Coordinates of C-alpha atoms in Angstrom, one line a residue:
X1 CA 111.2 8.7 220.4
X2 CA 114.3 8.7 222.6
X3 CA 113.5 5.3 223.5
X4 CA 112.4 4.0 220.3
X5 CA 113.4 0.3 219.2
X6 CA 114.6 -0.1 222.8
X7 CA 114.1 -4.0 224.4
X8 CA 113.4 -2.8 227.9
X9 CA 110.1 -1.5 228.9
X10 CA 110.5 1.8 231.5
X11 CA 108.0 2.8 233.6
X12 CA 106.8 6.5 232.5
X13 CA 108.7 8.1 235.7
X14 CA 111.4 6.8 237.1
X15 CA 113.1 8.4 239.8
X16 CA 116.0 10.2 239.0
X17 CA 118.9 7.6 241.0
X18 CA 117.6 5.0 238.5
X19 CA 119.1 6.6 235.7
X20 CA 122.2 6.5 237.6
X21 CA 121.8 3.2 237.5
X22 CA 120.7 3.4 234.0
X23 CA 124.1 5.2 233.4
X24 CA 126.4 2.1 235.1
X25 CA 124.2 -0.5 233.0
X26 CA 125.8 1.8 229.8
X27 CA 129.2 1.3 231.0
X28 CA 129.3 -1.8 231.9
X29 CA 128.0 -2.7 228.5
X30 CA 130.4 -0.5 227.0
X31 CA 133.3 -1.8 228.7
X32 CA 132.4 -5.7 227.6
X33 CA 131.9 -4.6 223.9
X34 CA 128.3 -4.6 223.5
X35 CA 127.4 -0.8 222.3
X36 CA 124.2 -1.4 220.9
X37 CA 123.3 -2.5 224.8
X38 CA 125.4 1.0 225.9
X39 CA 123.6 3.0 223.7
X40 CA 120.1 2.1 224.6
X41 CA 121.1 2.4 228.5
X42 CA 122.6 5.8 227.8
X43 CA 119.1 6.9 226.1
X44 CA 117.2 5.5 229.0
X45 CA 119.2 7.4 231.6
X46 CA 118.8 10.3 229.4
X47 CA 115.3 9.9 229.1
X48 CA 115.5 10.7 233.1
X49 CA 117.9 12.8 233.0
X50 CA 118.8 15.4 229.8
X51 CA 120.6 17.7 232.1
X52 CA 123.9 15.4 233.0
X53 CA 126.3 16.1 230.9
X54 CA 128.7 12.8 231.2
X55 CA 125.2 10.9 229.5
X56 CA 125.8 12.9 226.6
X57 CA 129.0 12.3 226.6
X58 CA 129.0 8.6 226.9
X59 CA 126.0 8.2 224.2
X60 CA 128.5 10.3 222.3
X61 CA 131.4 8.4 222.5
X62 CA 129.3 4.9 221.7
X63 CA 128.3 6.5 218.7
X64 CA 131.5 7.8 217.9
X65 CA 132.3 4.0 218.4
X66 CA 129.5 2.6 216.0
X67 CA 131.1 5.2 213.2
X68 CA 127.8 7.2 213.7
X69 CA 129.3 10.4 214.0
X70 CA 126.7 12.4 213.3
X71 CA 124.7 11.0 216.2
X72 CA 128.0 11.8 218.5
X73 CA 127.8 15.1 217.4
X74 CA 124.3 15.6 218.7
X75 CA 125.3 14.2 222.1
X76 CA 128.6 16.1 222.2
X77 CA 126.5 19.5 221.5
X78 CA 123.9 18.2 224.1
X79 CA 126.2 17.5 226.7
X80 CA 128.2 20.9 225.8
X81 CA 124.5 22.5 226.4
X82 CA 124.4 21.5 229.7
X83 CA 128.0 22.3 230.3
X84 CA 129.4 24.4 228.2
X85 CA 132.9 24.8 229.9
X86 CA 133.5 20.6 229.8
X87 CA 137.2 20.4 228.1
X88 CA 136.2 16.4 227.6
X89 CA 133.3 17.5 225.8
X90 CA 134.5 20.1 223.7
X91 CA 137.8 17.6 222.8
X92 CA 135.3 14.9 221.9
X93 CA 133.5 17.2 219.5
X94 CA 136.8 18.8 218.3
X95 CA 137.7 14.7 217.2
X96 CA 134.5 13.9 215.9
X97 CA 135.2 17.4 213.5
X98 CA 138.0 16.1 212.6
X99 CA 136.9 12.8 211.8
X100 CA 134.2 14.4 209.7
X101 CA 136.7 16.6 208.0
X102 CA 135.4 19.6 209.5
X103 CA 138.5 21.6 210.1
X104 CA 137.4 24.1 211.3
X105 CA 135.1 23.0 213.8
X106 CA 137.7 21.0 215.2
X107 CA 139.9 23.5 215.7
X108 CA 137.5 25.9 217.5
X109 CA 136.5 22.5 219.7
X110 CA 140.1 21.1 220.2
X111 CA 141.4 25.1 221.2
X112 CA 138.2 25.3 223.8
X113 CA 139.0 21.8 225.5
X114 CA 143.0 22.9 225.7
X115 CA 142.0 26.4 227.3
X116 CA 139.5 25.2 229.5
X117 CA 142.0 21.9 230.9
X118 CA 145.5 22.9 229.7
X119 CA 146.8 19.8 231.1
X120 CA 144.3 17.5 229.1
X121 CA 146.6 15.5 226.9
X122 CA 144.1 14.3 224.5
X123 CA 142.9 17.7 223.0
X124 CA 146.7 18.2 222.2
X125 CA 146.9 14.7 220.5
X126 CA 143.6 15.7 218.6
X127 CA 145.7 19.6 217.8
X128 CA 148.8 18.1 216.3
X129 CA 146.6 15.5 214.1
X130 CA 144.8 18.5 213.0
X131 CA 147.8 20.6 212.4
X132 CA 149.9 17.7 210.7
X133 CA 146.4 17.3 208.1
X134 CA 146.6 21.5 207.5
X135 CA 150.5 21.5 207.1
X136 CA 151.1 23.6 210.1
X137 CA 154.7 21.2 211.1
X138 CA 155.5 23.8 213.4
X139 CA 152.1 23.4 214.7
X140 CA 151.8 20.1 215.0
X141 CA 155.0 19.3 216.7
X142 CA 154.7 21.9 219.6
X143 CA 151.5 20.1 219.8
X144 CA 152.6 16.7 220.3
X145 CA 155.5 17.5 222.2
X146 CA 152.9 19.2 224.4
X147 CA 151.2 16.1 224.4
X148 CA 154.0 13.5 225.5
X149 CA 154.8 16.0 227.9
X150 CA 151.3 16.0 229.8
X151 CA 151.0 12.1 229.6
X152 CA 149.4 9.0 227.8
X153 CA 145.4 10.1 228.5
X154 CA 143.1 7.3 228.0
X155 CA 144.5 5.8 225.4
X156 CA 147.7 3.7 226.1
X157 CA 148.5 3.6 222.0
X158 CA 148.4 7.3 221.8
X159 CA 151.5 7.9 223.3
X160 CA 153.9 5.0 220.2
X161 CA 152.2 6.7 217.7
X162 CA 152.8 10.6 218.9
X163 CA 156.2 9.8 219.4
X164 CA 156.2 8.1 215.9
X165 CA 154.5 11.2 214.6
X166 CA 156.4 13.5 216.2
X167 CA 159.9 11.7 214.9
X168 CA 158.8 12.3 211.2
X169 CA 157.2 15.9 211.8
X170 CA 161.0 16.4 213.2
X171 CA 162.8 14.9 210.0
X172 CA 160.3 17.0 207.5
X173 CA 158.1 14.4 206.7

């Protein structure tokens, strides 16, 4: 049912460079806004191909984008089947935890993706939010100073709002 409710018909087997294709189709959709269009090229491509990890990872970041978090936590876990040493994977999951308020589970997740790539900035943005939410200051701001002092990540607007965070972790706040 991987492909259920999808517009495009697929032959049974398709060889294995069309869900690269498959894949490119996702992002390109991704990239102009239209998710549901991403999601249902990532299935395809997955329906080729369970064993790539960055699939998983980009079905799980459109659902994580469609507020469908428990469907990005299935494809986080899937792609962290297939590769269970992916930092981006386990920092995904470690955010989608702690958008689910799953503490826990986002720490285990966000600690994994910092080991694994200790020079990944976003797993240290996602360890100071998590920190900051337990009451760990201390925590939180070696985490974001960590953080500012990799780089921005993907996220351009990460980097104002650690610095703002980090400013009133630092005045007690």
């Amino acid at each position: 049912a991987l492909l259920a409710g999808c517009n495009q018909s697929a032959p049974k087997a398709m060889p294995a460079g069309d869900a690269a294709a498959l894949f490119q189709q996702g992002n390109a959709a991704f990239e102009a806004g239209n998710l549901a269009e991403a999601e249902q090229a990532f299935k395809q491509a997955l329906a080729i191909d369970t064993t790539n990890a960055a699939y998983w990872t980009n079905l799980g970041v459109t659902y994580y984008s469609l507020g469908q978090l428990e469907d990005a936590e299935q494809a986080f876990q899937s792609g962290l089947a297939t590769e269970p040493n992916d930092a981006e994977l386990h920092y995904l999951l470690g955010a989608t935890y702690l958008q689910m308020d799953r503490m826990d589970d986002a720490q285990s997740n966000l600690q994994a993706a910092s080991e694994l790539a200790p020079n990944l900035p976003e797993a240290y943005y996602g360890l100071g939010a998590l920190y900051q939410l337990q009451g760990k200051r201390a925590d939180a701001i070696k985490a974001f100073e960590r953080f500012l002092e990799i780089g921005p990540g993907q996220d351009p607007a990460a980097v104002p709002a650690a610095r703002a965070t980090l400013e009133a972790l630092q005045a007690g706040q």
